[in-house]
Tab-separated table of N, CA and C in Angstrom:
chain	number	residue	atom	x	y	z
A	1	MET	N	0.894	-1.151	0.002
A	1	MET	CA	-0.070	-0.056	0.114
A	1	MET	C	0.959	1.205	0.038
A	2	ALA	N	0.374	2.095	-0.803
A	2	ALA	CA	1.239	3.622	-0.828
A	2	ALA	C	1.008	4.137	0.558
A	3	PRO	N	2.146	4.883	0.980
A	3	PRO	CA	2.159	5.578	2.210
A	3	PRO	C	1.287	6.709	2.165
A	4	THR	N	0.529	7.305	3.217
A	4	THR	CA	-0.675	8.169	3.221
A	4	THR	C	0.126	9.420	3.660
A	5	SER	N	1.287	9.665	4.199
A	5	SER	CA	2.078	10.517	4.633
A	5	SER	C	3.643	10.574	4.545
A	6	PHE	N	4.256	11.558	4.283
A	6	PHE	CA	5.701	11.556	4.400
A	6	PHE	C	6.366	12.469	5.598
A	7	LYS	N	7.495	12.171	6.060
A	7	LYS	CA	8.252	12.676	7.168
A	7	LYS	C	8.891	13.785	6.459
A	8	LEU	N	8.910	15.267	6.800
A	8	LEU	CA	9.639	16.170	6.281
A	8	LEU	C	10.959	15.993	6.999
A	9	ASN	N	12.049	16.665	6.649
A	9	ASN	CA	13.119	16.909	7.509
A	9	ASN	C	13.011	17.547	8.819
A	10	THR	N	12.181	18.278	8.953
A	10	THR	CA	11.912	19.152	10.378
A	10	THR	C	11.243	17.936	11.440
A	11	GLY	N	10.524	16.893	10.921
A	11	GLY	CA	9.800	15.836	11.678
A	11	GLY	C	8.594	15.946	11.653
A	12	ALA	N	7.883	16.900	11.011
A	12	ALA	CA	6.552	16.919	10.502
A	12	ALA	C	6.213	16.265	9.717
A	13	SER	N	4.903	15.733	9.457
A	13	SER	CA	4.376	14.885	8.666
A	13	SER	C	3.458	15.552	7.589
A	14	ILE	N	3.533	15.369	6.326
A	14	ILE	CA	2.906	16.000	5.505
A	14	ILE	C	2.106	14.682	4.595
A	15	PRO	N	0.598	14.886	4.674
A	15	PRO	CA	-0.120	14.042	3.778
A	15	PRO	C	0.502	13.965	2.357
A	16	ALA	N	0.230	12.859	2.003
A	16	ALA	CA	0.619	12.547	0.540
A	16	ALA	C	-0.260	12.993	-0.434
A	17	VAL	N	-1.625	13.158	-0.239
A	17	VAL	CA	-2.446	13.745	-0.943
A	17	VAL	C	-3.272	14.904	-0.325
A	18	GLY	N	-3.166	15.923	-1.307
A	18	GLY	CA	-3.749	17.090	-0.722
A	18	GLY	C	-4.716	17.918	-1.847
A	19	LEU	N	-5.479	18.680	-1.311
A	19	LEU	CA	-6.404	19.620	-2.325
A	19	LEU	C	-5.534	20.834	-2.602
A	20	GLY	N	-5.312	21.105	-4.081
A	20	GLY	CA	-4.600	22.147	-4.700
A	20	GLY	C	-6.040	23.338	-5.005
A	21	THR	N	-5.716	24.354	-4.651
A	21	THR	CA	-6.647	25.587	-4.762
A	21	THR	C	-6.241	26.338	-5.676
A	22	TRP	N	-5.154	26.123	-6.558
A	22	TRP	CA	-4.885	26.872	-7.958
A	22	TRP	C	-5.817	26.848	-8.920
A	23	GLN	N	-6.193	27.940	-9.541
A	23	GLN	CA	-7.420	28.017	-10.613
A	23	GLN	C	-8.601	27.503	-10.122
A	24	SER	N	-8.955	27.543	-8.936
A	24	SER	CA	-10.306	27.298	-8.459
A	24	SER	C	-11.098	28.293	-9.013
A	25	ALA	N	-12.583	28.094	-9.253
A	25	ALA	CA	-13.352	29.177	-9.455
A	25	ALA	C	-13.700	29.799	-8.619
A	26	PRO	N	-13.854	31.143	-8.763
A	26	PRO	CA	-14.350	32.117	-7.560
A	26	PRO	C	-15.560	31.586	-7.286
A	27	GLY	N	-15.845	31.754	-5.921
A	27	GLY	CA	-17.223	31.473	-5.247
A	27	GLY	C	-17.241	29.950	-4.982
A	28	ALA	N	-16.379	29.155	-5.577
A	28	ALA	CA	-16.529	27.659	-5.360
A	28	ALA	C	-15.299	27.272	-4.372
A	29	VAL	N	-14.296	27.907	-4.281
A	29	VAL	CA	-13.232	27.467	-3.161
A	29	VAL	C	-13.574	27.155	-1.878
A	30	ALA	N	-14.550	27.856	-1.124
A	30	ALA	CA	-14.683	27.451	0.421
A	30	ALA	C	-15.674	26.205	0.120
A	31	ASP	N	-16.293	26.139	-0.631
A	31	ASP	CA	-17.185	24.832	-0.548
A	31	ASP	C	-16.086	23.561	-0.977
A	32	ALA	N	-15.433	23.727	-1.862
A	32	ALA	CA	-14.445	22.816	-2.277
A	32	ALA	C	-13.322	22.100	-1.121
A	33	VAL	N	-12.938	23.384	-0.316
A	33	VAL	CA	-12.194	22.935	0.703
A	33	VAL	C	-13.133	22.246	2.029
A	34	TYR	N	-14.264	22.691	2.203
A	34	TYR	CA	-14.833	22.094	3.058
A	34	TYR	C	-15.356	20.647	2.754
A	35	HIS	N	-15.711	20.436	1.407
A	35	HIS	CA	-16.108	19.082	1.142
A	35	HIS	C	-15.039	18.080	0.926
A	36	ALA	N	-13.573	18.711	0.721
A	36	ALA	CA	-12.516	17.890	0.798
A	36	ALA	C	-12.171	17.336	2.053
A	37	LEU	N	-12.223	18.419	3.062
A	37	LEU	CA	-11.893	17.915	4.428
A	37	LEU	C	-13.061	17.173	5.226
A	38	GLN	N	-14.201	17.257	4.632
A	38	GLN	CA	-15.453	16.386	4.945
A	38	GLN	C	-15.099	15.023	4.399
A	39	SER	N	-14.560	14.726	3.200
A	39	SER	CA	-14.236	13.593	2.592
A	39	SER	C	-12.893	12.895	2.933
A	40	GLY	N	-12.120	13.513	4.029
A	40	GLY	CA	-10.951	12.883	4.421
A	40	GLY	C	-9.523	13.532	4.221
A	41	TYR	N	-9.642	14.393	3.221
A	41	TYR	CA	-8.390	15.223	2.774
A	41	TYR	C	-7.905	15.800	4.411
A	42	ARG	N	-6.548	15.945	4.412
A	42	ARG	CA	-6.133	16.596	5.512
A	42	ARG	C	-4.703	17.349	5.120
A	43	HIS	N	-4.900	17.970	3.856
A	43	HIS	CA	-3.527	18.649	3.352
A	43	HIS	C	-4.405	19.760	2.403
A	44	ILE	N	-4.139	20.828	2.569
A	44	ILE	CA	-4.789	21.959	1.614
A	44	ILE	C	-3.631	22.770	1.071
A	45	ASP	N	-3.284	22.955	-0.165
A	45	ASP	CA	-2.186	23.678	-0.641
A	45	ASP	C	-2.986	25.060	-1.245
A	46	CYS	N	-2.406	26.147	-1.130
A	46	CYS	CA	-2.975	27.452	-1.456
A	46	CYS	C	-1.578	28.567	-1.473
A	47	ALA	N	-2.001	29.325	-2.100
A	47	ALA	CA	-0.913	30.403	-2.253
A	47	ALA	C	-1.403	31.919	-2.404
A	48	TYR	N	-0.846	32.928	-1.918
A	48	TYR	CA	-1.168	34.176	-2.020
A	48	TYR	C	-1.665	34.679	-3.362
A	49	CYS	N	-0.753	34.124	-4.115
A	49	CYS	CA	-0.890	34.711	-5.576
A	49	CYS	C	-2.011	34.195	-6.352
A	50	TYR	N	-2.772	33.072	-5.794
A	50	TYR	CA	-3.767	32.353	-6.174
A	50	TYR	C	-5.243	33.416	-6.273
A	51	GLN	N	-5.038	34.319	-5.339
A	51	GLN	CA	-6.075	35.193	-4.793
A	51	GLN	C	-7.468	34.626	-4.575
A	52	ASN	N	-7.192	33.601	-3.784
A	52	ASN	CA	-8.234	33.057	-2.938
A	52	ASN	C	-8.186	32.440	-1.582
A	53	GLU	N	-7.214	33.151	-0.941
A	53	GLU	CA	-7.297	32.356	0.528
A	53	GLU	C	-7.985	32.970	1.159
A	54	ALA	N	-8.735	34.031	1.051
A	54	ALA	CA	-9.995	34.480	1.978
A	54	ALA	C	-10.942	33.061	1.562
A	55	GLU	N	-11.156	32.559	0.593
A	55	GLU	CA	-12.394	31.594	0.446
A	55	GLU	C	-11.861	30.258	1.028
A	56	VAL	N	-10.217	30.110	0.760
A	56	VAL	CA	-9.958	28.712	1.361
A	56	VAL	C	-10.174	29.060	2.863
A	57	GLY	N	-9.810	30.074	3.556
A	57	GLY	CA	-10.179	30.306	4.992
A	57	GLY	C	-11.676	30.035	5.463
A	58	ALA	N	-12.461	30.493	4.619
A	58	ALA	CA	-13.978	30.287	4.826
A	58	ALA	C	-14.107	28.828	5.011
A	59	GLY	N	-13.549	28.086	4.015
A	59	GLY	CA	-13.995	26.464	4.214
A	59	GLY	C	-13.300	26.116	5.251
A	60	LEU	N	-11.977	26.421	5.612
A	60	LEU	CA	-11.495	26.020	6.831
A	60	LEU	C	-12.374	26.276	8.047
A	61	ALA	N	-12.632	27.505	8.265
A	61	ALA	CA	-13.390	28.094	9.419
A	61	ALA	C	-14.859	27.007	9.547
A	62	ARG	N	-15.500	26.850	8.525
A	62	ARG	CA	-16.725	26.264	8.260
A	62	ARG	C	-16.487	24.699	8.680
A	63	ALA	N	-15.315	24.008	8.038
A	63	ALA	CA	-15.019	22.673	8.636
A	63	ALA	C	-14.728	22.484	10.182
A	64	PHE	N	-13.869	23.357	10.809
A	64	PHE	CA	-13.736	23.664	12.077
A	64	PHE	C	-14.983	23.689	13.025
A	65	ARG	N	-15.514	24.859	12.313
A	65	ARG	CA	-16.923	24.849	13.289
A	65	ARG	C	-17.948	23.956	13.230
A	66	ALA	N	-17.973	22.908	12.191
A	66	ALA	CA	-18.618	21.804	12.219
A	66	ALA	C	-18.336	20.869	12.978
A	67	GLY	N	-16.866	20.920	13.269
A	67	GLY	CA	-16.261	19.644	14.022
A	67	GLY	C	-16.031	18.248	12.952
A	68	VAL	N	-15.952	18.838	11.636
A	68	VAL	CA	-15.138	18.028	10.666
A	68	VAL	C	-13.843	17.564	11.284
A	69	CYS	N	-13.142	18.384	11.608
A	69	CYS	CA	-11.597	18.406	11.810
A	69	CYS	C	-11.344	19.675	12.554
A	70	THR	N	-10.163	19.621	13.178
A	70	THR	CA	-9.558	20.600	13.911
A	70	THR	C	-8.458	21.176	13.159
A	71	ARG	N	-7.994	22.380	13.540
A	71	ARG	CA	-6.776	23.151	12.852
A	71	ARG	C	-5.636	22.207	12.930
A	72	GLU	N	-5.404	21.424	13.933
A	72	GLU	CA	-4.206	20.733	14.274
A	72	GLU	C	-4.395	19.500	13.283
A	73	GLU	N	-5.337	19.186	12.914
A	73	GLU	CA	-5.313	17.921	12.065
A	73	GLU	C	-5.289	18.161	10.594
A	74	VAL	N	-5.196	19.309	10.204
A	74	VAL	CA	-4.952	19.856	8.390
A	74	VAL	C	-3.659	20.391	8.441
A	75	PHE	N	-2.886	19.923	7.392
A	75	PHE	CA	-1.626	20.292	6.904
A	75	PHE	C	-1.889	21.574	5.995
A	76	ILE	N	-1.524	22.643	6.218
A	76	ILE	CA	-1.873	23.848	5.203
A	76	ILE	C	-0.370	24.331	4.645
A	77	THR	N	-0.281	24.585	3.554
A	77	THR	CA	0.803	24.713	2.825
A	77	THR	C	0.407	26.186	2.040
A	78	THR	N	1.274	27.158	2.135
A	78	THR	CA	1.166	28.528	1.224
A	78	THR	C	2.188	28.656	0.628
A	79	LYS	N	2.458	29.627	-0.027
A	79	LYS	CA	3.580	30.077	-0.613
A	79	LYS	C	3.821	31.737	-0.687
A	80	LEU	N	5.009	31.857	-0.702
A	80	LEU	CA	5.800	33.333	-0.892
A	80	LEU	C	5.772	33.563	-2.358
A	81	TRP	N	5.162	34.739	-2.936
A	81	TRP	CA	5.237	34.912	-4.076
A	81	TRP	C	6.274	36.013	-4.586
A	82	CYS	N	6.645	35.661	-5.798
A	82	CYS	CA	8.260	36.226	-6.190
A	82	CYS	C	8.146	37.862	-5.982
A	83	THR	N	7.107	38.645	-6.003
A	83	THR	CA	7.060	40.237	-5.792
A	83	THR	C	7.326	40.408	-4.198
A	84	PHE	N	7.181	39.285	-3.368
A	84	PHE	CA	7.630	39.629	-2.029
A	84	PHE	C	8.812	39.023	-1.343
A	85	HIS	N	9.911	38.780	-2.525
A	85	HIS	CA	11.060	38.267	-2.059
A	85	HIS	C	11.873	39.047	-1.036
A	86	ARG	N	11.663	40.467	-1.312
A	86	ARG	CA	12.036	41.312	-0.200
A	86	ARG	C	11.220	41.710	1.008
A	87	LYS	N	10.165	41.133	1.116
A	87	LYS	CA	9.153	41.198	2.337
A	87	LYS	C	8.503	39.960	2.629
A	88	VAL	N	9.370	38.796	3.090
A	88	VAL	CA	8.907	37.472	3.195
A	88	VAL	C	7.781	37.413	4.418
A	89	ALA	N	8.149	38.088	5.434
A	89	ALA	CA	7.292	38.225	6.714
A	89	ALA	C	5.846	38.907	6.359
A	90	GLU	N	5.942	40.026	5.426
A	90	GLU	CA	4.758	40.902	5.089
A	90	GLU	C	3.838	39.711	4.292
A	91	ASN	N	4.242	38.853	3.127
A	91	ASN	CA	3.535	38.171	2.372
A	91	ASN	C	2.836	37.024	3.419
A	92	LEU	N	3.832	36.456	4.161
A	92	LEU	CA	3.228	35.469	5.184
A	92	LEU	C	1.917	35.683	6.028
A	93	ASP	N	2.347	37.108	6.518
A	93	ASP	CA	1.422	37.706	7.332
A	93	ASP	C	-0.075	38.163	6.518
A	94	LEU	N	0.120	38.331	5.247
A	94	LEU	CA	-0.967	38.681	4.380
A	94	LEU	C	-1.618	37.339	4.368
A	95	SER	N	-1.026	36.202	3.834
A	95	SER	CA	-1.655	34.918	3.912
A	95	SER	C	-2.376	34.398	4.986
A	96	LEU	N	-1.672	34.399	6.406
A	96	LEU	CA	-2.293	34.103	7.458
A	96	LEU	C	-3.607	35.130	7.848
A	97	LYS	N	-3.869	36.354	7.438
A	97	LYS	CA	-4.739	37.098	7.560
A	97	LYS	C	-5.842	36.703	6.787
A	98	SER	N	-5.655	36.152	5.483
A	98	SER	CA	-6.695	35.809	4.620
A	98	SER	C	-7.064	34.429	4.919
A	99	LEU	N	-6.271	33.698	5.373
A	99	LEU	CA	-6.630	32.217	5.795
A	99	LEU	C	-7.469	32.294	7.076
A	100	GLY	N	-7.389	33.379	8.025
A	100	GLY	CA	-7.885	33.256	9.470
A	100	GLY	C	-7.176	32.297	10.167
A	101	LEU	N	-5.715	32.253	10.062
A	101	LEU	CA	-5.189	31.235	10.851
A	101	LEU	C	-3.681	32.008	11.612
A	102	THR	N	-3.362	31.346	12.332
A	102	THR	CA	-2.178	31.999	13.281
A	102	THR	C	-0.903	31.349	12.662
A	103	TYR	N	-0.865	30.158	11.873
A	103	TYR	CA	0.126	29.691	11.556
A	103	TYR	C	0.031	28.869	10.156
A	104	VAL	N	0.624	28.210	9.250
A	104	VAL	CA	0.975	27.476	8.400
A	104	VAL	C	1.768	26.352	8.761
A	105	ASP	N	1.581	25.345	8.055
A	105	ASP	CA	2.519	24.134	8.376
A	105	ASP	C	3.582	24.249	7.456
A	106	LEU	N	3.661	24.477	6.293
A	106	LEU	CA	4.593	24.717	5.303
A	106	LEU	C	4.552	26.073	4.420
A	107	TYR	N	5.665	26.685	4.583
A	107	TYR	CA	5.674	28.059	3.815
A	107	TYR	C	6.594	27.648	2.427
A	108	LEU	N	6.265	27.695	1.297
A	108	LEU	CA	7.186	27.474	0.163
A	108	LEU	C	7.525	28.888	-0.578
A	109	MET	N	8.602	28.944	-1.304
A	109	MET	CA	8.650	30.079	-2.173
A	109	MET	C	8.420	29.501	-3.457
A	110	HIS	N	7.323	30.346	-3.824
A	110	HIS	CA	6.672	29.923	-5.049
A	110	HIS	C	7.202	30.505	-6.401
A	111	CYS	N	7.561	29.761	-7.467
A	111	CYS	CA	7.903	30.139	-8.865
A	111	CYS	C	9.223	30.611	-8.581
A	112	MET	N	10.261	30.155	-8.002
A	112	MET	CA	11.374	30.792	-7.370
A	112	MET	C	12.428	31.355	-8.382
A	113	TYR	N	12.666	32.592	-8.043
A	113	TYR	CA	13.731	33.277	-8.686
A	113	TYR	C	14.669	33.722	-7.664
A	114	VAL	N	15.500	32.568	-7.225
A	114	VAL	CA	15.947	32.948	-5.881
A	114	VAL	C	17.031	33.939	-5.763
A	115	SER	N	17.455	34.360	-4.693
A	115	SER	CA	18.600	34.870	-4.392
A	115	SER	C	19.052	34.510	-3.083
A	116	ILE	N	20.332	34.581	-2.450
A	116	ILE	CA	20.667	34.018	-1.380
A	116	ILE	C	19.841	34.994	-0.280
A	117	LEU	N	19.727	36.264	-0.278
A	117	LEU	CA	18.954	37.056	0.733
A	117	LEU	C	17.387	36.552	0.859
A	118	VAL	N	16.780	35.777	-0.015
A	118	VAL	CA	15.482	35.359	0.111
A	118	VAL	C	15.590	34.086	1.058
A	119	GLY	N	16.572	33.289	0.853
A	119	GLY	CA	16.798	32.074	1.595
A	119	GLY	C	17.143	32.342	3.227
A	120	LEU	N	17.679	33.583	3.324
A	120	LEU	CA	18.147	33.921	4.659
A	120	LEU	C	16.859	34.561	5.319
A	121	ARG	N	15.879	35.278	4.429
A	121	ARG	CA	14.875	35.848	5.043
A	121	ARG	C	13.660	34.747	5.411
A	122	LEU	N	13.726	33.798	4.687
A	122	LEU	CA	13.061	32.390	5.025
A	122	LEU	C	13.309	31.882	6.568
A	123	ARG	N	14.694	31.966	6.102
A	123	ARG	CA	15.218	31.262	7.711
A	123	ARG	C	14.953	32.266	8.632
A	124	GLY	N	14.904	33.363	8.601
A	124	GLY	CA	14.629	34.237	9.714
A	124	GLY	C	13.507	34.541	10.453
A	125	ILE	N	12.217	34.049	9.483
A	125	ILE	CA	11.117	33.834	10.033
A	125	ILE	C	10.552	32.789	11.074
A	126	ARG	N	11.550	31.880	10.992
A	126	ARG	CA	11.251	30.457	11.938
A	126	ARG	C	10.794	30.921	13.228
A	127	GLY	N	9.611	30.062	13.452
A	127	GLY	CA	9.250	30.578	14.830
A	127	GLY	C	8.412	31.439	15.051
A	128	GLU	N	8.626	32.704	14.617
A	128	GLU	CA	7.699	33.614	14.627
A	128	GLU	C	6.072	33.669	14.148
A	129	HIS	N	5.971	32.446	13.266
A	129	HIS	CA	4.514	32.472	12.645
A	129	HIS	C	4.217	30.646	13.198
A	130	GLY	N	4.718	30.192	13.510
A	130	GLY	CA	4.575	28.875	14.068
A	130	GLY	C	4.769	27.591	12.747
A	131	GLU	N	5.623	28.156	11.712
A	131	GLU	CA	5.352	27.110	10.603
A	131	GLU	C	6.301	26.086	11.080
A	132	LYS	N	6.010	25.026	10.501
A	132	LYS	CA	6.813	23.771	10.637
A	132	LYS	C	7.895	23.284	9.722
A	133	GLY	N	7.673	24.021	8.592
A	133	GLY	CA	8.667	23.923	7.544
A	133	GLY	C	8.701	24.834	6.422
A	134	ARG	N	9.782	25.084	5.785
A	134	ARG	CA	9.914	26.039	4.771
A	134	ARG	C	10.655	25.383	3.405
A	135	GLY	N	10.451	25.872	2.349
A	135	GLY	CA	11.035	25.134	1.223
A	135	GLY	C	10.909	26.033	-0.178
A	136	LEU	N	11.112	25.465	-1.127
A	136	LEU	CA	10.950	26.111	-2.551
A	136	LEU	C	9.877	25.205	-3.209
A	137	GLY	N	8.938	25.844	-3.877
A	137	GLY	CA	8.133	25.305	-4.721
A	137	GLY	C	8.333	25.884	-6.274
A	138	ASN	N	8.042	24.890	-7.235
A	138	ASN	CA	8.020	25.278	-8.752
A	138	ASN	C	9.580	25.743	-9.134
A	139	ALA	N	10.563	25.156	-8.395
A	139	ALA	CA	11.808	25.956	-8.655
A	139	ALA	C	12.581	25.031	-9.861
A	140	PHE	N	13.215	25.855	-10.536
A	140	PHE	CA	13.861	25.264	-11.886
A	140	PHE	C	15.436	25.625	-11.378
A	141	THR	N	15.929	24.329	-11.853
A	141	THR	CA	17.369	24.221	-11.506
A	141	THR	C	18.319	25.372	-12.243
A	142	ARG	N	17.844	25.839	-13.113
A	142	ARG	CA	19.022	27.072	-13.867
A	142	ARG	C	18.603	28.317	-13.136
A	143	SER	N	17.629	28.232	-11.969
A	143	SER	CA	17.546	29.670	-11.213
A	143	SER	C	18.625	29.487	-10.223
A	144	PHE	N	19.314	28.380	-10.094
A	144	PHE	CA	20.352	28.471	-9.013
A	144	PHE	C	21.652	28.998	-9.541
């Protein structure tokens, strides 16, 4: 049987399957998140640049209120957008506010056009927002 989760280098476990919210239809995201959680999904993938994190947050809040799951049972990933490489914590704060959360489980650098400074800024936010991991998403090897 295939594994249902994977252990990150931080010790946190990430569910093997999650609901992606990119290109979700406006007005449908909250219901999609709620129904995914109701169906057993425990990983929600979102990003500030998808412009739907408030709807994702509404779906999460609905599931939490209904007792479908608790915040601690859901692994939430969001991403730093490239226009915020010099404002890492600000972008994370915008996501947290939109999602209605106090922390995310994984904060990735989206569509990475990397600099050493961004990596240092990612390292610098550890613990301030309670994230359990950080990393790079959609990175291209020639970006290094």
